[in-house]
Amino acid sequence: MAQTEVMPTTQIVGKLGDPCAMVIFGAAGDLTRRKLVPALYNLAKSQLLSREFAIVGVARAAISTEDFRNRMSQDIKQFATEPVDTDLWEWFTRRMYYLPGNFGDKNLYPKLKDLLDTADKDHSTHGNHFYYLATGADFSAPIVEQLAAVGLMEEDDRWRRVIVEKPFGHDLESAKALNQQLLQVARENQIYRIDHYLGKETVQNILALRFANGIFEPIWNRRYIDHVQISVAETVGVESRGSYYDQAGALRDMVPNHIMQLISLTAMEPPVSFRADAVRDEQAKILHAIQPLSSEEVLSKTVRGQYGEGLSGGQRVPAYRSEDSVPPDSRTETFVAMKLQIDNWRWADVPFYLRTGKRMPGHNTHIVIQFRRAPFVLFRDTPVENLMPNQLVLHIQPEEGISLRFAAKVPGPAMRLGAVDMNFEYADYFGTRPSTGYERLLHDCMIGDATLFQRADMVEAGWCVVSPALDVWKALPPRNFPNYAAGTWGPKEADELLERDGRRWRNFEK
Ligand code: BG6
């Protein structure tokens, strides 16, 4: 092959990915064009993608490799995170292949094997493969079984890995069954269960904040921390995903996965190293230490809501029950709040409040660490609302940063207090590098680092936390849905959940 290989680049950070071929099942879908291909392009641009690389797209659409390359070339113009370099993109498209077919069809897999042989030879991928399952959850296990049946999961000096997207089951039983099916044909260290929250810089930074600084760890415990709040608020409704979402609901969609990641990183003990299992062992311990809720506790410590019509960003928006593909009498929750306890020495008696919802007034993910109040005997004359306890807020998105709230003297002759915030924004220090959020995760898979991927036991532990709520909610359907207007912070019971404990949610509208 006498082609000039041009790979212009800007910066080099990190280790070069191994030579490999990536197979994307579901290559005609949104994830591929919006995230995966732009992320691979960014990796190429940063010289983190091996030159010995190929992509094979698999999907139902009956199109040719040429068509696939053309489609991707159109889509990248829309979804690239920065202007596309023509030479680099050219280099990239030359390593794209496409195979049409049905994932359930056994005959597809021998064809895939042949095509991979060609791609491996043309691009010297050393026979290393990773398979990205951007497909409906029902296909995960059957695809891996078929890959194994034709020898595409076999490893020798080549590696074979599979990236599985959530949902990992729809409850504890189905998650266990899925893990068992996968583990019958693959080893745990070949399975990369992806949670896109772990691709977010600020989520990874929780570890840096906690373990690279001497000042936080000594006070990161029940002696100093009053409670923790985790909020994942979205302004959007269910968009075009009504049929998936109505089966899932807010609890399944966000809590056992994304929110459990945030809890475990916030609460875990320092790992002995950043090796994948060292980190994941500590995360798993936290998930196991979360006290399961009894049926009575589900009633008093969880709140569910569904949005009615209302105002979002100044626009009138429909109720959840009027969204596309949602039944008009749907009982599915679009909001959930919970109070959890972590039963270990560090966190005993420190409540973790969490909430997530669609159609909130702000798009904002943050973690609030609220410290115990100082004894305010000296400030008896100060109005109570000015005596805010210290809060450390980890802003995950869209603003990425950390802020510390503390009391300061209001200038003037009297000793009066006001709450002030000391703010750090990542962009001010490090600039913002355009990213899809998938670069790090894809790259980690290419170098065999599973730290930011979920292990089977973590997935199951996450389901254990939410199972009691799912069971009780199923037995007792909600009486009063919809119970919050679009564009508000959820049902009033969510505020009462904290008010009963003398606490209050910190809301960020931006
Ligand atoms: C997905 C959920 O996993 O995460 C969606 O299925 C949700 O319902 C999304 O909107 C939120 O991700 P992000 O990165 O926008 O916070």
Coordinates of C-alpha atoms and ligand atoms in Angstrom, one line a residue:
M1 CA 0.0 0.0 0.0
A2 CA 1.9 3.0 -1.2
Q3 CA -0.2 5.8 0.4
T4 CA 1.3 8.7 2.1
E5 CA 0.2 8.6 5.7
V6 CA -0.4 12.1 6.9
M7 CA -1.3 12.5 10.5
P8 CA -1.0 16.2 11.4
T9 CA -1.4 16.9 15.1
T10 CA -1.4 19.6 17.8
Q11 CA -0.5 18.2 21.1
I12 CA 0.8 14.9 22.6
V13 CA -0.5 13.9 26.0
G14 CA -0.6 10.4 27.4
K15 CA 0.3 7.1 26.1
L16 CA -0.2 6.1 22.5
G17 CA -3.1 3.7 22.1
D18 CA -2.3 0.1 21.0
P19 CA -2.7 -0.9 17.4
C20 CA -6.2 -2.1 17.1
A21 CA -9.5 -2.4 15.1
M22 CA -12.6 -1.0 16.7
V23 CA -15.9 -2.6 15.7
I24 CA -19.0 -0.4 16.4
F25 CA -22.3 -2.4 16.6
G26 CA -25.0 0.2 15.9
A27 CA -22.8 2.3 13.7
A28 CA -25.7 4.0 12.0
G29 CA -27.0 5.4 15.3
D30 CA -26.7 8.7 17.0
L31 CA -23.9 7.8 19.4
T32 CA -21.5 6.9 16.6
R33 CA -21.9 10.1 14.7
R34 CA -22.3 12.5 17.7
K35 CA -19.7 11.1 20.1
L36 CA -17.7 8.0 19.0
V37 CA -16.3 9.2 15.7
P38 CA -15.6 12.8 16.8
A39 CA -13.9 11.3 19.9
L40 CA -11.7 9.0 17.8
Y41 CA -10.9 12.0 15.6
N42 CA -9.8 14.0 18.6
L43 CA -7.6 11.2 19.8
A44 CA -6.0 11.0 16.3
K45 CA -5.5 14.8 16.4
S46 CA -3.8 14.5 19.8
Q47 CA -1.6 11.6 18.6
L48 CA -3.1 9.2 21.0
L49 CA -4.6 7.0 18.4
S50 CA -2.2 4.4 16.9
R51 CA -1.5 4.8 13.2
E52 CA -2.3 1.1 13.0
F53 CA -6.0 1.5 13.5
A54 CA -9.2 0.6 11.7
I55 CA -12.9 1.0 12.3
V56 CA -15.6 -1.5 11.3
G57 CA -19.1 -0.2 11.5
V58 CA -21.9 -2.8 11.7
A59 CA -25.6 -1.8 11.5
R60 CA -28.8 -2.8 9.8
A61 CA -28.7 -0.1 7.1
A62 CA -28.0 -1.7 3.7
I63 CA -25.2 0.7 2.7
S64 CA -21.6 0.2 1.4
T65 CA -18.3 1.1 3.0
E66 CA -18.1 4.0 0.6
D67 CA -21.6 5.3 1.7
F68 CA -20.6 4.9 5.3
R69 CA -17.4 6.9 4.8
N70 CA -19.5 9.6 3.0
R71 CA -22.0 9.7 5.8
M72 CA -19.4 10.0 8.5
S73 CA -17.7 12.8 6.4
Q74 CA -20.9 14.7 6.4
D75 CA -21.6 14.1 10.1
I76 CA -18.2 15.1 11.3
K77 CA -18.7 18.6 9.9
Q78 CA -21.6 18.9 12.3
F79 CA -20.3 17.1 15.4
A80 CA -16.6 17.7 15.4
T81 CA -15.6 19.6 18.5
E82 CA -13.2 21.8 16.5
P83 CA -12.6 22.5 12.8
V84 CA -11.8 19.3 10.9
D85 CA -8.3 19.0 9.4
T86 CA -8.9 17.7 5.9
D87 CA -5.7 15.6 5.7
L88 CA -6.2 14.0 9.0
W89 CA -9.9 13.2 8.2
E90 CA -8.8 11.7 4.9
W91 CA -6.3 9.5 6.8
F92 CA -9.1 8.5 9.2
T93 CA -11.8 7.6 6.6
R94 CA -9.3 5.3 4.7
R95 CA -9.5 3.0 7.7
M96 CA -13.3 2.8 7.9
Y97 CA -15.2 -0.3 6.8
Y98 CA -18.9 -1.1 7.0
L99 CA -20.8 -4.3 7.2
P100 CA -24.6 -4.4 6.9
G101 CA -26.5 -7.0 8.9
N102 CA -28.8 -8.0 11.7
F103 CA -27.1 -8.5 15.1
G104 CA -29.3 -11.5 15.8
D105 CA -28.3 -13.2 12.5
K106 CA -25.6 -15.8 13.2
N107 CA -24.3 -15.5 9.6
L108 CA -23.2 -12.0 10.2
Y109 CA -20.3 -13.0 12.4
P110 CA -18.3 -15.1 10.0
K111 CA -18.6 -12.2 7.6
L112 CA -17.4 -9.8 10.3
K113 CA -14.5 -12.1 10.9
D114 CA -13.5 -12.0 7.2
L115 CA -13.8 -8.2 7.1
L116 CA -11.7 -7.8 10.2
D117 CA -9.0 -10.0 8.7
T118 CA -8.9 -7.6 5.8
A119 CA -8.8 -4.5 8.1
D120 CA -6.2 -6.1 10.4
K121 CA -4.0 -6.8 7.4
D122 CA -4.5 -3.5 5.7
H123 CA -3.8 -1.5 8.8
S124 CA -1.4 -3.8 10.8
T125 CA -3.7 -3.8 13.8
H126 CA -1.9 -6.9 15.3
G127 CA -5.3 -8.5 15.5
N128 CA -6.3 -6.5 18.6
H129 CA -10.0 -5.7 18.6
F130 CA -12.5 -3.9 20.7
Y131 CA -16.2 -4.1 20.1
Y132 CA -18.3 -1.2 21.1
L133 CA -22.0 -2.2 21.6
A134 CA -23.9 0.9 20.8
T135 CA -27.0 -1.2 20.5
G136 CA -30.2 -1.8 22.5
A137 CA -29.5 -3.6 25.8
D138 CA -31.1 -6.8 24.6
F139 CA -28.4 -7.3 22.1
S140 CA -25.4 -7.1 24.4
A141 CA -25.2 -10.8 25.5
P142 CA -26.2 -12.3 22.1
I143 CA -23.6 -10.2 20.3
V144 CA -20.8 -11.2 22.7
E145 CA -21.9 -14.9 22.5
Q146 CA -21.7 -14.8 18.7
L147 CA -18.4 -13.0 18.7
A148 CA -17.1 -15.8 20.9
A149 CA -18.6 -18.5 18.8
V150 CA -16.5 -17.4 15.8
G151 CA -13.4 -17.0 17.8
L152 CA -13.4 -13.2 17.9
M153 CA -13.1 -13.0 21.7
E154 CA -10.1 -15.3 21.8
E155 CA -6.9 -13.7 23.2
D156 CA -3.3 -14.8 22.8
D157 CA -0.7 -12.2 22.2
R158 CA -3.6 -10.2 20.8
W159 CA -6.3 -8.6 23.0
R160 CA -10.0 -8.7 22.5
R161 CA -12.3 -6.4 24.6
V162 CA -15.9 -5.4 24.5
I163 CA -17.4 -2.1 25.6
V164 CA -21.0 -2.5 26.9
E165 CA -23.3 0.5 27.2
K166 CA -25.9 0.9 30.0
P167 CA -28.5 -0.2 30.9
F168 CA -26.9 -3.2 32.5
G169 CA -30.2 -4.9 33.2
H170 CA -33.4 -3.3 34.5
D171 CA -33.1 -4.7 38.0
L172 CA -30.8 -6.7 40.2
E173 CA -31.9 -10.1 38.8
S174 CA -31.6 -9.1 35.1
A175 CA -28.2 -7.4 35.9
K176 CA -26.9 -10.6 37.4
A177 CA -28.2 -12.7 34.5
L178 CA -26.5 -10.3 32.0
N179 CA -23.2 -10.5 33.9
Q180 CA -23.5 -14.3 34.0
Q181 CA -24.2 -14.5 30.3
L182 CA -21.2 -12.3 29.5
L183 CA -18.9 -14.1 31.8
Q184 CA -19.7 -17.4 30.2
V185 CA -18.0 -16.3 27.0
A186 CA -15.6 -13.6 28.1
R187 CA -13.4 -12.9 31.1
E188 CA -14.2 -10.0 33.4
N189 CA -11.1 -8.2 32.3
Q190 CA -12.3 -8.2 28.7
I191 CA -15.6 -6.5 29.6
Y192 CA -15.6 -2.7 29.8
R193 CA -18.9 -1.5 31.2
I194 CA -19.0 2.1 30.2
D195 CA -20.5 4.9 32.2
H196 CA -20.1 8.2 30.4
Y197 CA -20.1 10.1 33.6
L198 CA -16.6 8.7 34.3
G199 CA -15.4 10.3 31.1
K200 CA -16.1 13.7 32.5
E201 CA -13.0 15.6 33.6
T202 CA -14.7 16.9 36.7
V203 CA -15.8 13.5 37.8
Q204 CA -12.2 12.2 37.5
N205 CA -11.1 15.3 39.4
I206 CA -13.0 14.3 42.5
L207 CA -10.1 11.8 43.0
A208 CA -7.5 14.5 42.4
L209 CA -9.2 16.9 44.8
R210 CA -9.5 14.4 47.5
F211 CA -6.2 12.5 47.3
A212 CA -3.7 15.0 45.9
N213 CA -4.4 17.6 48.5
G214 CA -3.5 17.4 52.2
I215 CA -6.2 19.8 53.4
F216 CA -9.4 18.0 52.5
E217 CA -8.8 14.4 53.6
P218 CA -8.5 15.1 57.4
I219 CA -11.9 16.7 57.4
W220 CA -13.6 14.4 54.9
N221 CA -15.5 12.4 57.5
R222 CA -18.4 12.4 59.9
R223 CA -16.6 14.5 62.5
Y224 CA -16.6 17.5 60.1
I225 CA -19.2 16.8 57.4
D226 CA -22.9 17.4 58.2
H227 CA -24.3 15.9 55.0
V228 CA -23.7 15.5 51.3
Q229 CA -26.1 16.5 48.5
I230 CA -25.8 15.2 44.9
S231 CA -28.0 16.8 42.3
V232 CA -28.2 15.9 38.6
A233 CA -30.7 18.3 37.2
E234 CA -31.6 18.5 33.5
T235 CA -33.7 21.1 31.8
V236 CA -34.6 18.8 28.9
G237 CA -37.6 16.5 28.9
V238 CA -37.5 13.0 27.5
E239 CA -36.9 14.3 23.9
S240 CA -37.3 11.5 21.4
R241 CA -36.6 8.7 23.9
G242 CA -40.1 8.3 25.3
S243 CA -40.4 4.6 24.6
Y244 CA -37.1 3.7 26.3
Y245 CA -37.6 6.2 29.1
D246 CA -41.1 5.2 30.0
Q247 CA -39.8 1.6 30.7
A248 CA -36.9 2.9 32.7
G249 CA -37.8 6.0 34.6
A250 CA -35.5 8.4 36.4
L251 CA -34.4 6.0 39.1
R252 CA -33.2 3.3 36.7
D253 CA -31.9 5.7 34.2
M254 CA -29.6 7.7 36.5
V255 CA -29.2 6.3 40.0
P256 CA -27.6 2.8 39.9
N257 CA -25.1 4.1 37.3
H258 CA -24.2 7.8 37.1
I259 CA -25.2 8.8 40.7
M260 CA -23.6 5.7 42.2
Q261 CA -20.3 6.7 40.5
L262 CA -20.5 10.2 42.0
I263 CA -21.3 8.8 45.5
S264 CA -18.6 6.2 45.4
L265 CA -15.9 8.6 44.3
T266 CA -16.9 11.1 46.9
A267 CA -17.1 8.6 49.7
M268 CA -14.5 6.0 49.0
E269 CA -11.4 5.4 51.1
P270 CA -8.0 6.3 49.5
P271 CA -7.0 3.4 47.1
V272 CA -3.5 2.0 47.5
S273 CA -2.8 2.9 43.9
F274 CA -4.6 4.0 40.7
R275 CA -4.6 0.5 39.4
A276 CA -8.0 -0.4 38.1
D277 CA -8.9 -3.0 40.7
A278 CA -7.4 -0.9 43.6
V279 CA -9.8 1.9 42.7
R280 CA -12.7 -0.2 41.9
D281 CA -12.4 -2.3 45.1
E282 CA -12.7 0.9 47.2
Q283 CA -15.7 2.1 45.1
A284 CA -17.4 -1.3 45.5
K285 CA -16.9 -1.2 49.3
I286 CA -18.8 2.0 49.4
L287 CA -21.6 0.7 47.3
H288 CA -21.9 -2.3 49.6
A289 CA -21.9 -0.1 52.6
I290 CA -25.0 1.9 51.5
Q291 CA -27.7 0.7 53.8
P292 CA -30.6 -0.9 51.9
L293 CA -33.9 0.9 52.6
S294 CA -36.6 -1.1 54.3
S295 CA -40.1 -0.8 52.8
E296 CA -41.1 1.8 55.4
E297 CA -37.9 3.8 54.6
V298 CA -38.8 3.7 50.9
L299 CA -41.9 5.6 51.9
S300 CA -40.2 8.2 54.1
K301 CA -36.8 8.5 52.4
T302 CA -37.6 8.4 48.7
V303 CA -39.6 10.9 46.6
R304 CA -40.7 10.4 43.0
G305 CA -42.2 12.9 40.7
Q306 CA -43.4 13.3 37.1
Y307 CA -43.5 16.6 35.4
G308 CA -46.7 18.3 34.2
E309 CA -46.7 21.0 31.6
G310 CA -44.9 24.2 32.5
L311 CA -42.3 26.7 31.4
S312 CA -38.8 25.8 30.4
G313 CA -36.4 28.5 29.4
G314 CA -39.4 30.8 28.9
Q315 CA -41.2 28.4 26.6
R316 CA -44.4 26.5 27.4
V317 CA -43.6 22.8 27.3
P318 CA -45.9 19.8 27.4
A319 CA -46.4 17.4 30.3
Y320 CA -44.4 14.1 30.3
R321 CA -47.7 12.2 29.6
S322 CA -48.0 14.3 26.4
E323 CA -44.5 13.5 25.1
D324 CA -44.1 11.3 22.0
S325 CA -44.3 7.5 22.7
V326 CA -45.4 8.1 26.4
P327 CA -48.8 6.6 27.4
P328 CA -51.2 9.3 28.6
D329 CA -51.6 7.6 31.9
S330 CA -47.9 6.8 32.4
R331 CA -46.8 6.1 36.0
T332 CA -43.2 6.5 35.2
E333 CA -41.2 8.9 37.4
T334 CA -39.1 11.7 35.8
F335 CA -37.7 12.9 39.1
V336 CA -36.4 11.0 42.1
A337 CA -34.9 12.1 45.4
M338 CA -33.5 9.8 48.1
K339 CA -31.8 9.9 51.4
L340 CA -29.1 7.3 51.9
Q341 CA -26.8 6.3 54.7
I342 CA -23.4 4.8 54.2
D343 CA -22.8 2.4 57.1
N344 CA -19.1 2.6 57.7
W345 CA -16.7 4.4 60.2
R346 CA -16.1 7.4 58.0
W347 CA -19.8 8.2 57.1
A348 CA -22.0 6.8 59.9
D349 CA -24.8 9.3 60.5
V350 CA -23.9 11.5 57.6
P351 CA -26.9 11.5 55.2
F352 CA -26.3 11.5 51.5
Y353 CA -29.2 13.2 49.7
L354 CA -29.5 12.7 46.0
R355 CA -31.9 13.9 43.4
T356 CA -32.2 13.8 39.6
G357 CA -34.9 15.0 37.3
K358 CA -35.9 16.1 33.9
R359 CA -37.4 19.5 33.2
M360 CA -35.7 21.2 36.2
P361 CA -35.1 25.0 36.1
G362 CA -31.3 24.5 35.6
H363 CA -29.0 22.1 33.8
N364 CA -26.6 21.4 36.5
T365 CA -24.7 18.5 38.1
H366 CA -23.0 19.2 41.4
I367 CA -22.0 17.7 44.7
V368 CA -22.4 19.8 47.9
I369 CA -20.3 18.8 50.9
Q370 CA -21.8 20.6 53.8
F371 CA -19.7 20.9 56.9
R372 CA -20.9 21.1 60.4
R373 CA -21.8 24.5 61.7
A374 CA -19.3 26.4 63.9
P375 CA -20.5 27.3 67.4
F376 CA -22.0 30.7 66.7
V377 CA -22.2 31.9 70.3
L378 CA -20.2 34.9 69.4
F379 CA -22.7 35.9 66.7
R380 CA -26.0 35.9 68.5
D381 CA -27.1 39.1 66.9
T382 CA -26.5 37.9 63.4
P383 CA -29.7 36.9 61.4
V384 CA -29.9 33.2 61.2
E385 CA -30.0 33.1 57.4
N386 CA -26.5 34.7 57.4
L387 CA -25.0 31.9 59.5
M388 CA -24.5 29.6 56.6
P389 CA -22.4 26.5 57.3
N390 CA -19.4 26.0 55.1
Q391 CA -20.1 24.2 51.8
L392 CA -17.6 22.9 49.4
V393 CA -19.3 22.5 46.0
L394 CA -17.9 20.3 43.3
H395 CA -19.5 21.6 40.0
I396 CA -19.5 18.8 37.6
Q397 CA -21.4 20.4 34.7
P398 CA -22.0 22.6 32.8
E399 CA -19.7 24.8 34.8
E400 CA -16.6 22.8 35.8
G401 CA -15.1 24.0 39.0
I402 CA -15.0 24.0 42.8
S403 CA -16.4 26.6 45.2
L404 CA -16.0 27.0 48.9
R405 CA -18.6 29.0 50.8
F406 CA -17.6 30.6 54.1
A407 CA -18.6 33.4 56.4
A408 CA -17.0 36.8 56.2
K409 CA -17.4 40.0 58.0
V410 CA -19.6 42.5 56.3
P411 CA -17.7 45.8 56.2
G412 CA -18.9 48.3 58.7
P413 CA -18.7 49.2 62.4
A414 CA -20.8 46.2 63.6
M415 CA -19.7 42.5 63.5
R416 CA -22.1 41.2 60.9
L417 CA -21.6 38.1 58.8
G418 CA -22.3 37.3 55.2
A419 CA -21.8 34.1 53.2
V420 CA -19.2 34.5 50.4
D421 CA -17.9 32.1 47.8
M422 CA -14.4 31.4 46.8
N423 CA -14.6 30.1 43.2
F424 CA -12.2 28.1 41.1
E425 CA -13.1 27.3 37.5
Y426 CA -11.1 24.8 35.5
A427 CA -11.4 26.8 32.4
D428 CA -9.6 29.8 34.0
Y429 CA -6.6 27.7 34.8
F430 CA -6.4 25.0 32.2
G431 CA -8.5 26.4 29.4
T432 CA -11.2 24.3 27.8
R433 CA -10.2 21.5 25.5
P434 CA -13.0 20.6 23.2
S435 CA -14.0 17.1 24.0
T436 CA -17.0 14.8 23.5
G437 CA -16.4 13.1 26.9
Y438 CA -15.6 9.8 25.2
E439 CA -11.9 10.3 24.4
R440 CA -10.5 9.2 27.7
L441 CA -12.8 6.1 27.9
L442 CA -12.0 4.9 24.4
H443 CA -8.3 5.5 24.9
D444 CA -8.4 3.7 28.2
C445 CA -9.9 0.7 26.5
M446 CA -7.2 0.8 23.8
I447 CA -4.4 0.7 26.5
G448 CA -6.2 -1.8 28.7
D449 CA -6.9 0.5 31.6
A450 CA -10.3 -0.5 33.1
T451 CA -10.2 1.9 36.1
L452 CA -13.0 4.1 34.8
F453 CA -15.2 1.2 33.8
Q454 CA -17.6 -0.7 36.0
R455 CA -17.0 -4.2 37.2
A456 CA -19.8 -6.8 37.5
D457 CA -19.9 -6.5 41.3
M458 CA -20.3 -2.7 41.2
V459 CA -23.2 -2.9 38.8
E460 CA -24.9 -5.4 41.0
A461 CA -24.2 -3.4 44.1
G462 CA -25.8 -0.3 42.4
W463 CA -28.9 -2.3 41.7
C464 CA -29.1 -3.5 45.3
V465 CA -29.4 0.1 46.4
V466 CA -32.3 1.0 44.2
S467 CA -34.1 -2.4 44.3
P468 CA -36.2 -1.7 47.5
A469 CA -37.5 1.5 45.9
L470 CA -38.3 -0.3 42.6
D471 CA -40.2 -3.1 44.5
V472 CA -42.2 -0.7 46.7
W473 CA -43.1 1.6 43.9
K474 CA -44.2 -1.2 41.8
A475 CA -46.5 -2.5 44.6
L476 CA -47.8 1.0 45.3
P477 CA -48.5 3.0 42.2
P478 CA -48.2 6.8 42.6
R479 CA -51.5 8.6 43.4
N480 CA -50.8 12.1 42.2
F481 CA -48.8 12.2 39.0
P482 CA -48.0 14.7 37.5
N483 CA -46.8 16.3 40.7
Y484 CA -44.4 19.0 39.6
A485 CA -44.6 21.6 36.9
A486 CA -41.9 21.5 34.2
G487 CA -39.4 24.2 35.0
T488 CA -39.5 23.7 38.8
W489 CA -37.3 21.8 41.3
G490 CA -39.5 18.7 41.6
P491 CA -42.3 17.9 43.9
K492 CA -42.5 19.7 47.3
E493 CA -41.9 16.4 49.1
A494 CA -38.3 16.6 47.8
D495 CA -37.8 19.8 49.7
E496 CA -39.6 18.4 52.7
L497 CA -37.1 15.4 52.7
L498 CA -34.4 17.8 53.7
E499 CA -36.5 20.3 55.7
R500 CA -37.5 17.5 58.1
D501 CA -33.8 17.2 58.9
G502 CA -33.4 21.0 59.2
R503 CA -31.6 21.2 55.8
R504 CA -32.1 22.7 52.4
W505 CA -31.1 21.8 48.8
R506 CA -28.6 24.1 47.2
N507 CA -30.1 25.0 43.8
F508 CA -28.1 26.3 40.9
E509 CA -30.2 27.7 38.0
K510 CA -27.3 28.0 35.6
Ligands
BG6_1 C1 -28.0 9.2 30.2 C2 -29.4 9.1 30.5 O1 -27.3 8.0 30.6 O2 -27.4 10.3 30.8 C3 -30.1 10.4 30.0 O3 -30.0 8.0 29.8 C4 -29.5 11.6 30.6 O4 -31.5 10.3 30.3 C5 -28.0 11.6 30.3 O5 -30.1 12.7 29.9 C6 -27.3 12.7 31.1 O6 -26.0 12.8 30.7 P1 -25.2 14.2 30.8 O7 -23.8 13.8 30.4 O8 -25.9 15.1 29.8 O9 -25.4 14.6 32.2

